[in-house]
CSV table of C-alpha atoms in Angstrom, one decimal:
chain,number,residue,atom,x,y,z
A,1036,UNK,CA,36.9,-189.9,-63.5
A,1037,UNK,CA,34.8,-189.3,-66.7
A,1038,UNK,CA,34.4,-185.6,-67.2
A,1039,UNK,CA,33.0,-183.9,-70.3
A,1040,UNK,CA,32.9,-180.3,-71.3
A,1041,UNK,CA,29.5,-178.9,-72.0
A,1042,UNK,CA,28.1,-175.4,-71.7
A,1043,UNK,CA,31.6,-174.1,-70.9
A,1044,UNK,CA,32.0,-176.3,-67.8
A,1045,UNK,CA,33.0,-179.8,-66.7
A,1046,UNK,CA,30.3,-182.3,-66.0
A,1047,UNK,CA,30.9,-185.7,-64.4
A,1048,UNK,CA,29.1,-188.5,-66.4
A,1049,UNK,CA,28.7,-192.2,-66.3
A,1050,UNK,CA,27.4,-194.5,-69.0
A,1051,UNK,CA,26.1,-198.0,-68.4
A,1052,UNK,CA,24.7,-200.7,-70.7
A,1053,UNK,CA,23.7,-200.6,-74.4
A,1054,UNK,CA,20.5,-200.2,-76.2
A,1055,UNK,CA,17.9,-197.3,-76.6
A,1056,UNK,CA,19.3,-194.1,-75.0
A,1057,UNK,CA,17.9,-192.9,-71.7
A,1058,UNK,CA,19.3,-190.1,-69.6
A,1059,UNK,CA,18.7,-189.8,-65.8
A,1060,UNK,CA,18.6,-186.4,-64.0
A,1061,UNK,CA,19.0,-186.3,-60.2
A,1062,UNK,CA,17.4,-183.8,-57.8
A,1063,UNK,CA,19.1,-180.8,-56.2
A,1064,UNK,CA,21.1,-180.7,-52.9
A,1065,UNK,CA,20.6,-184.2,-51.7
A,1066,UNK,CA,20.9,-185.6,-55.2
A,1067,UNK,CA,23.8,-186.5,-57.4
A,1068,UNK,CA,24.6,-189.3,-59.9
A,1069,UNK,CA,24.8,-191.8,-57.0
A,1070,UNK,CA,21.0,-191.4,-56.7
A,1071,UNK,CA,20.8,-193.8,-59.7
A,1072,UNK,CA,24.2,-195.5,-59.7
A,1073,UNK,CA,23.5,-198.2,-57.1
A,1074,UNK,CA,19.9,-199.1,-58.1
A,1075,UNK,CA,18.0,-197.7,-60.9
A,1076,UNK,CA,20.9,-197.3,-63.4
A,1077,UNK,CA,22.3,-200.9,-63.5
A,1078,UNK,CA,18.8,-202.3,-63.7
A,1079,UNK,CA,17.8,-200.1,-66.6
A,1080,UNK,CA,21.2,-200.8,-68.2
A,1081,UNK,CA,20.2,-204.4,-68.8
A,1082,UNK,CA,18.5,-203.3,-72.0
A,1083,UNK,CA,19.4,-199.6,-72.5
A,1084,UNK,CA,22.2,-197.2,-72.9
A,1085,UNK,CA,22.0,-195.2,-69.6
A,1086,UNK,CA,23.6,-191.9,-69.2
A,1087,UNK,CA,24.0,-190.4,-65.7
A,1088,UNK,CA,25.5,-187.0,-65.0
A,1089,UNK,CA,26.0,-184.7,-62.0
A,1090,UNK,CA,24.2,-181.4,-62.4
A,1091,UNK,CA,26.3,-178.3,-62.1
A,1092,UNK,CA,27.6,-177.7,-58.6
A,1093,UNK,CA,26.7,-181.3,-57.6
A,1094,UNK,CA,28.5,-184.6,-57.1
A,1095,UNK,CA,31.8,-184.6,-59.1
A,1096,UNK,CA,30.9,-181.9,-61.6
A,1097,UNK,CA,32.6,-178.6,-61.5
A,1098,UNK,CA,31.5,-176.3,-58.7
A,1099,UNK,CA,29.0,-173.6,-59.7
A,1100,UNK,CA,27.9,-170.4,-58.0
A,1101,UNK,CA,24.8,-169.8,-60.1
A,1102,UNK,CA,22.6,-171.3,-62.8
A,1103,UNK,CA,20.3,-173.4,-60.6
A,1104,UNK,CA,17.2,-172.4,-62.6
A,1105,UNK,CA,15.2,-174.6,-65.0
A,1106,UNK,CA,16.3,-172.7,-68.2
A,1107,UNK,CA,20.0,-173.2,-67.3
A,1108,UNK,CA,19.5,-176.7,-66.1
A,1109,UNK,CA,17.7,-177.6,-69.3
A,1110,UNK,CA,20.5,-176.0,-71.4
A,1111,UNK,CA,23.1,-177.9,-69.4
A,1112,UNK,CA,21.2,-181.2,-70.2
A,1113,UNK,CA,21.2,-180.3,-73.9
A,1114,UNK,CA,25.0,-179.6,-73.7
A,1115,UNK,CA,25.7,-182.8,-71.9
A,1116,UNK,CA,23.6,-184.8,-74.5
A,1117,UNK,CA,25.4,-183.2,-77.4
A,1118,UNK,CA,28.8,-183.9,-75.8
A,1119,UNK,CA,28.2,-187.6,-75.2
A,1120,UNK,CA,28.3,-190.0,-78.1
A,1121,UNK,CA,25.0,-191.8,-78.9
A,1122,UNK,CA,22.7,-189.3,-77.2
A,1123,UNK,CA,22.3,-186.6,-79.8
A,1124,UNK,CA,19.0,-188.0,-81.3
A,1125,UNK,CA,15.7,-188.3,-79.5
A,1126,UNK,CA,16.3,-189.8,-76.0
A,1127,UNK,CA,14.1,-190.9,-73.2
A,1128,UNK,CA,14.4,-188.5,-70.2
A,1129,UNK,CA,13.9,-189.5,-66.6
A,1130,UNK,CA,14.1,-187.0,-63.8
A,1131,UNK,CA,13.7,-187.3,-60.1
A,1132,UNK,CA,12.6,-184.4,-57.9
A,1133,UNK,CA,13.9,-181.1,-59.3
A,1134,UNK,CA,15.4,-183.3,-62.1
A,1135,UNK,CA,11.8,-184.1,-63.1
A,1136,UNK,CA,11.1,-180.5,-63.6
A,1137,UNK,CA,14.2,-180.2,-65.7
A,1138,UNK,CA,13.0,-183.1,-67.8
A,1139,UNK,CA,9.7,-181.4,-68.5
A,1140,UNK,CA,11.4,-178.1,-69.2
A,1141,UNK,CA,13.9,-179.8,-71.6
A,1142,UNK,CA,10.9,-181.4,-73.4
A,1143,UNK,CA,9.4,-177.9,-73.9
A,1144,UNK,CA,12.7,-176.3,-74.9
A,1145,UNK,CA,13.9,-179.0,-77.3
A,1146,UNK,CA,11.0,-181.4,-78.1
A,1147,UNK,CA,12.7,-182.9,-81.1
A,1148,UNK,CA,15.5,-184.3,-78.8
A,1149,UNK,CA,13.0,-186.0,-76.5
A,1150,UNK,CA,11.2,-189.3,-77.1
A,1151,UNK,CA,9.4,-189.9,-73.8
A,1152,UNK,CA,9.5,-188.3,-70.4
A,1153,UNK,CA,9.4,-189.8,-66.9
A,1154,UNK,CA,8.7,-187.5,-64.0
A,1155,UNK,CA,9.6,-189.1,-60.6
A,1156,UNK,CA,8.1,-187.3,-57.7
A,1157,UNK,CA,8.9,-183.8,-58.9
A,1158,UNK,CA,7.8,-180.5,-57.4
A,1159,UNK,CA,6.6,-178.0,-60.0
A,1160,UNK,CA,7.4,-174.3,-60.1
A,1161,UNK,CA,6.6,-171.9,-58.5
A,1162,UNK,CA,8.3,-173.9,-55.7
A,1163,UNK,CA,6.9,-173.8,-52.2
A,1164,UNK,CA,9.2,-171.9,-49.8
A,1165,UNK,CA,8.8,-174.6,-47.2
A,1166,UNK,CA,9.7,-177.3,-49.7
A,1167,UNK,CA,12.8,-175.3,-50.8
A,1168,UNK,CA,13.8,-174.8,-47.1
A,1169,UNK,CA,13.5,-178.6,-46.6
A,1170,UNK,CA,15.7,-179.3,-49.6
A,1171,UNK,CA,18.4,-177.0,-48.3
A,1172,UNK,CA,18.8,-179.0,-45.1
A,1173,UNK,CA,21.0,-182.1,-45.0
A,1174,UNK,CA,20.6,-185.5,-43.4
A,1175,UNK,CA,22.6,-188.7,-43.2
A,1176,UNK,CA,21.6,-192.0,-44.7
A,1177,UNK,CA,19.7,-193.4,-41.8
A,1178,UNK,CA,17.8,-190.2,-41.5
A,1179,UNK,CA,17.1,-190.2,-45.2
A,1180,UNK,CA,15.5,-193.6,-44.8
A,1181,UNK,CA,13.3,-192.2,-42.2
A,1182,UNK,CA,12.3,-189.3,-44.4
A,1183,UNK,CA,11.0,-191.6,-47.0
A,1184,UNK,CA,7.6,-192.2,-45.5
A,1185,UNK,CA,7.0,-189.0,-43.6
A,1186,UNK,CA,4.5,-186.4,-44.5
A,1187,UNK,CA,5.5,-182.9,-45.5
A,1188,UNK,CA,5.1,-181.3,-42.0
A,1189,UNK,CA,7.2,-184.0,-40.4
A,1190,UNK,CA,9.7,-183.8,-43.2
A,1191,UNK,CA,10.5,-180.2,-42.4
A,1192,UNK,CA,10.7,-180.8,-38.7
A,1193,UNK,CA,12.9,-183.8,-39.0
A,1194,UNK,CA,15.1,-182.3,-41.6
A,1195,UNK,CA,15.7,-179.2,-39.4
A,1196,UNK,CA,16.5,-181.2,-36.3
A,1197,UNK,CA,18.9,-183.5,-38.1
A,1198,UNK,CA,20.4,-180.9,-40.4
A,1199,UNK,CA,23.9,-181.3,-38.9
A,1200,UNK,CA,24.0,-185.0,-39.6
A,1201,UNK,CA,26.7,-187.1,-37.8
A,1202,UNK,CA,30.1,-188.5,-38.5
A,1203,UNK,CA,32.2,-187.8,-41.6
A,1204,UNK,CA,29.4,-188.6,-44.0
A,1205,UNK,CA,26.9,-186.4,-42.2
A,1206,UNK,CA,29.5,-183.6,-41.9
A,1207,UNK,CA,30.3,-183.8,-45.6
A,1208,UNK,CA,26.6,-183.6,-46.6
A,1209,UNK,CA,26.0,-180.8,-44.2
A,1210,UNK,CA,29.0,-178.9,-45.6
A,1211,UNK,CA,27.7,-179.4,-49.1
A,1212,UNK,CA,24.2,-178.3,-48.3
A,1213,UNK,CA,25.6,-175.3,-46.4
A,1214,UNK,CA,27.8,-174.3,-49.3
A,1215,UNK,CA,24.9,-174.6,-51.7
A,1216,UNK,CA,22.7,-172.6,-49.4
A,1217,UNK,CA,25.2,-169.9,-48.6
A,1218,UNK,CA,27.7,-169.9,-51.4
A,1219,UNK,CA,25.5,-170.2,-54.4
A,1220,UNK,CA,22.3,-168.7,-55.8
A,1221,UNK,CA,20.4,-172.0,-55.5
A,1222,UNK,CA,17.8,-170.8,-53.0
A,1223,UNK,CA,17.2,-167.5,-54.9
A,1224,UNK,CA,17.0,-169.3,-58.2
A,1225,UNK,CA,14.5,-171.8,-56.9
A,1226,UNK,CA,12.4,-169.0,-55.4
A,1227,UNK,CA,12.5,-166.9,-58.5
A,1228,UNK,CA,11.4,-169.7,-60.8
A,1229,UNK,CA,8.4,-168.7,-62.9
A,1230,UNK,CA,5.3,-170.8,-62.8
A,1231,UNK,CA,5.3,-173.9,-65.0
A,1232,UNK,CA,4.5,-173.2,-68.7
A,1233,UNK,CA,1.0,-174.8,-68.6
A,1234,UNK,CA,0.2,-173.7,-72.1
A,1235,UNK,CA,3.4,-175.2,-73.5
A,1236,UNK,CA,2.8,-178.5,-71.6
A,1237,UNK,CA,-0.7,-178.6,-72.9
A,1238,UNK,CA,0.8,-178.8,-76.4
A,1239,UNK,CA,3.5,-181.2,-75.6
A,1240,UNK,CA,3.2,-184.1,-78.0
A,1241,UNK,CA,5.3,-186.5,-75.9
A,1242,UNK,CA,4.1,-189.2,-73.6
A,1243,UNK,CA,4.8,-188.4,-70.0
A,1244,UNK,CA,4.8,-190.9,-67.1
A,1245,UNK,CA,4.3,-189.3,-63.7
A,1246,UNK,CA,5.5,-191.7,-60.9
A,1247,UNK,CA,4.8,-190.4,-57.5
A,1248,UNK,CA,5.1,-191.7,-53.9
A,1249,UNK,CA,1.8,-192.4,-52.2
A,1250,UNK,CA,3.1,-190.5,-49.1
A,1251,UNK,CA,5.2,-187.9,-50.8
A,1252,UNK,CA,4.6,-184.2,-50.1
A,1253,UNK,CA,4.5,-183.8,-53.9
A,1254,UNK,CA,1.8,-186.4,-54.6
A,1255,UNK,CA,-0.8,-183.9,-55.7
A,1256,UNK,CA,1.5,-182.6,-58.4
A,1257,UNK,CA,0.9,-185.8,-60.4
A,1258,UNK,CA,-2.7,-184.9,-60.8
A,1259,UNK,CA,-1.9,-181.3,-61.7
A,1260,UNK,CA,0.4,-182.6,-64.5
A,1261,UNK,CA,-2.1,-185.1,-65.8
A,1262,UNK,CA,-4.7,-182.4,-66.0
A,1263,UNK,CA,-2.5,-180.3,-68.2
A,1264,UNK,CA,-0.6,-182.7,-70.3
A,1265,UNK,CA,-2.3,-184.2,-73.4
A,1266,UNK,CA,-0.6,-187.6,-73.0
A,1267,UNK,CA,0.1,-188.4,-69.4
A,1268,UNK,CA,-0.3,-191.3,-67.1
A,1269,UNK,CA,0.1,-191.6,-63.4
A,1270,UNK,CA,1.6,-194.4,-61.4
A,1271,UNK,CA,1.5,-194.2,-57.7
A,1272,UNK,CA,4.1,-196.3,-55.8
A,1273,UNK,CA,4.0,-197.1,-52.1
A,1274,UNK,CA,6.5,-194.7,-50.5
A,1275,UNK,CA,7.7,-191.2,-50.2
A,1276,UNK,CA,9.8,-188.7,-52.1
A,1277,UNK,CA,13.1,-190.7,-52.5
A,1278,UNK,CA,11.6,-193.4,-54.7
A,1279,UNK,CA,14.9,-194.2,-56.6
A,1280,UNK,CA,16.6,-195.0,-53.3
A,1281,UNK,CA,13.6,-196.6,-51.7
A,1282,UNK,CA,12.3,-198.9,-54.3
A,1283,UNK,CA,14.6,-198.9,-57.4
A,1284,UNK,CA,13.3,-202.2,-58.8
A,1285,UNK,CA,9.7,-200.9,-58.7
A,1286,UNK,CA,10.7,-197.7,-60.3
A,1287,UNK,CA,12.5,-199.5,-63.1
A,1288,UNK,CA,9.6,-201.9,-63.6
A,1289,UNK,CA,7.1,-199.0,-64.3
A,1290,UNK,CA,9.6,-197.0,-66.3
A,1291,UNK,CA,10.5,-199.9,-68.6
A,1292,UNK,CA,6.9,-200.7,-69.1
A,1293,UNK,CA,6.2,-197.1,-70.1
A,1294,UNK,CA,9.3,-196.7,-72.3
A,1295,UNK,CA,8.7,-200.0,-74.0
A,1296,UNK,CA,4.9,-199.4,-74.5
B,1022,UNK,CA,48.2,-208.6,-53.0
B,1023,UNK,CA,50.2,-206.1,-51.0
B,1024,UNK,CA,50.9,-204.2,-54.1
B,1025,UNK,CA,47.1,-204.0,-54.8
B,1026,UNK,CA,46.5,-202.9,-51.3
B,1027,UNK,CA,49.1,-200.1,-51.7
B,1028,UNK,CA,47.3,-198.9,-54.8
B,1029,UNK,CA,43.9,-198.9,-53.1
B,1030,UNK,CA,45.3,-197.0,-50.2
B,1031,UNK,CA,46.5,-194.3,-52.6
B,1032,UNK,CA,43.2,-194.2,-54.4
B,1033,UNK,CA,41.3,-194.0,-51.1
B,1034,UNK,CA,43.4,-191.1,-49.9
B,1035,UNK,CA,42.9,-189.4,-53.2
B,1036,UNK,CA,39.1,-189.8,-52.9
B,1037,UNK,CA,38.8,-188.9,-49.3
B,1038,UNK,CA,41.0,-185.8,-49.7
B,1039,UNK,CA,43.6,-184.2,-47.4
B,1040,UNK,CA,41.1,-182.4,-45.2
B,1041,UNK,CA,39.7,-185.8,-44.1
B,1042,UNK,CA,43.1,-187.5,-43.5
B,1043,UNK,CA,42.5,-191.0,-42.3
B,1044,UNK,CA,43.6,-191.3,-38.7
B,1045,UNK,CA,43.9,-195.1,-38.7
B,1046,UNK,CA,46.0,-197.1,-41.1
B,1047,UNK,CA,44.1,-198.6,-44.0
B,1048,UNK,CA,44.2,-202.4,-43.8
B,1049,UNK,CA,42.4,-205.3,-45.5
B,1050,UNK,CA,39.8,-205.1,-42.6
B,1051,UNK,CA,39.0,-201.5,-43.1
B,1052,UNK,CA,35.4,-201.0,-44.0
B,1053,UNK,CA,34.5,-198.4,-46.6
B,1054,UNK,CA,31.2,-197.6,-44.9
B,1055,UNK,CA,31.6,-197.8,-41.1
B,1056,UNK,CA,35.4,-197.0,-40.9
B,1057,UNK,CA,36.0,-194.6,-43.7
B,1058,UNK,CA,32.4,-193.4,-43.9
B,1059,UNK,CA,32.6,-193.0,-47.7
B,1060,UNK,CA,29.6,-191.3,-49.2
B,1061,UNK,CA,27.8,-192.9,-52.2
B,1062,UNK,CA,29.3,-190.4,-54.7
B,1063,UNK,CA,32.7,-191.2,-53.3
B,1064,UNK,CA,32.2,-194.9,-54.0
B,1065,UNK,CA,31.5,-193.9,-57.5
B,1066,UNK,CA,34.7,-191.8,-57.6
B,1067,UNK,CA,36.6,-194.7,-56.1
B,1068,UNK,CA,35.2,-197.1,-58.7
B,1069,UNK,CA,36.2,-194.8,-61.5
B,1070,UNK,CA,39.7,-194.3,-60.3
B,1071,UNK,CA,40.2,-198.1,-59.9
B,1072,UNK,CA,38.7,-198.6,-63.3
B,1073,UNK,CA,41.3,-196.2,-64.8
B,1074,UNK,CA,44.1,-197.9,-62.9
B,1075,UNK,CA,43.1,-201.5,-63.8
B,1076,UNK,CA,41.8,-201.6,-67.3
B,1077,UNK,CA,40.8,-205.3,-67.1
B,1078,UNK,CA,38.7,-204.8,-64.0
B,1079,UNK,CA,35.1,-203.7,-64.6
B,1080,UNK,CA,34.9,-202.2,-61.2
B,1081,UNK,CA,32.1,-199.8,-62.1
B,1082,UNK,CA,29.9,-202.6,-63.1
B,1083,UNK,CA,30.9,-204.8,-60.1
B,1084,UNK,CA,30.0,-202.0,-57.7
B,1085,UNK,CA,26.9,-200.9,-59.5
B,1086,UNK,CA,25.4,-204.4,-59.3
B,1087,UNK,CA,25.6,-204.4,-55.5
B,1088,UNK,CA,23.0,-203.2,-53.1
B,1089,UNK,CA,23.9,-200.0,-51.3
B,1090,UNK,CA,23.8,-202.0,-48.0
B,1091,UNK,CA,26.4,-204.5,-49.4
B,1092,UNK,CA,28.6,-201.6,-50.5
B,1093,UNK,CA,28.5,-200.0,-47.1
B,1094,UNK,CA,29.7,-203.3,-45.6
B,1095,UNK,CA,32.5,-203.7,-48.2
B,1096,UNK,CA,36.0,-204.0,-46.8
B,1097,UNK,CA,39.2,-203.0,-48.5
B,1098,UNK,CA,40.1,-206.7,-48.6
B,1099,UNK,CA,37.0,-207.5,-50.7
B,1100,UNK,CA,38.2,-205.0,-53.3
B,1101,UNK,CA,41.8,-206.3,-53.2
B,1102,UNK,CA,40.5,-209.8,-53.7
B,1103,UNK,CA,38.2,-208.9,-56.6
B,1104,UNK,CA,41.0,-207.0,-58.4
B,1105,UNK,CA,43.5,-209.9,-57.8
B,1106,UNK,CA,41.0,-212.5,-59.2
B,1107,UNK,CA,40.7,-210.4,-62.4
B,1108,UNK,CA,44.4,-210.7,-63.1
């Protein structure tokens, strides 16, 4: 299993394809590198060098008890990019959910290492406690499909009801979510996150594409971002929060159009 | 073919882990999704381990080009057959 050392810990990575470099950042708790592996990544890899990695404490990367804040996540990303060949220069950065917030933070922290940014249905700090609570729950695949087009209120209710999941897969996910919730600082880190650096974003000289689901609980964030950023465009896709799983081909189409433009 | 099956059995047990010991023998008909209930990240781990074991087999690419639904339906025999055609 491909592991690299970065920021003093082991990160699980995958590289697909060849061409201009693009790194994909998954969301927390229900996300890992598999968010991209079976859909978005192979499609993007037809014309690009695609780097996937599991964030700390997620997927097959080393377990972590702390560091689930945007500053640390951004530093982790920088470390991963430095440790992987071909990704040390300016790269395109695509992040889903919390990963989208990491992408923006990395563009603020290290703008010279970023070419363009794609934010896929990301919440923005300060994170809403109800949103964080929803993220801490766990659901199985059928239930995740159902979550895709529900509104925020329904999302919370359904997630709570189905938190235990079912079978081995559901149990694994529930265990992982429980571990993250009870054995790490993830909830506290999310709740302690400072508001987004609007002044910094207003000066960000990088094109940003905001792709949001028409029925996502985070849909309004796209408009907030577009109002702050000097060079932002919004694309709304029919769907909910889990766009990379729900409609990978559509996501790739709009991302390629933006990155090639 | 039986040699490949033995290797895959070992890799599966490695990925699934001792705490989830498989209570039924792994055969060519065993489904990764409905029988073993592998998670998507475990499919990635499986692909990487097979890739390391069989250098000529681009298993990561083979798997990444499938729809998630196809992968869920995959049987051990499908993987054995794919590996054996690459040799």
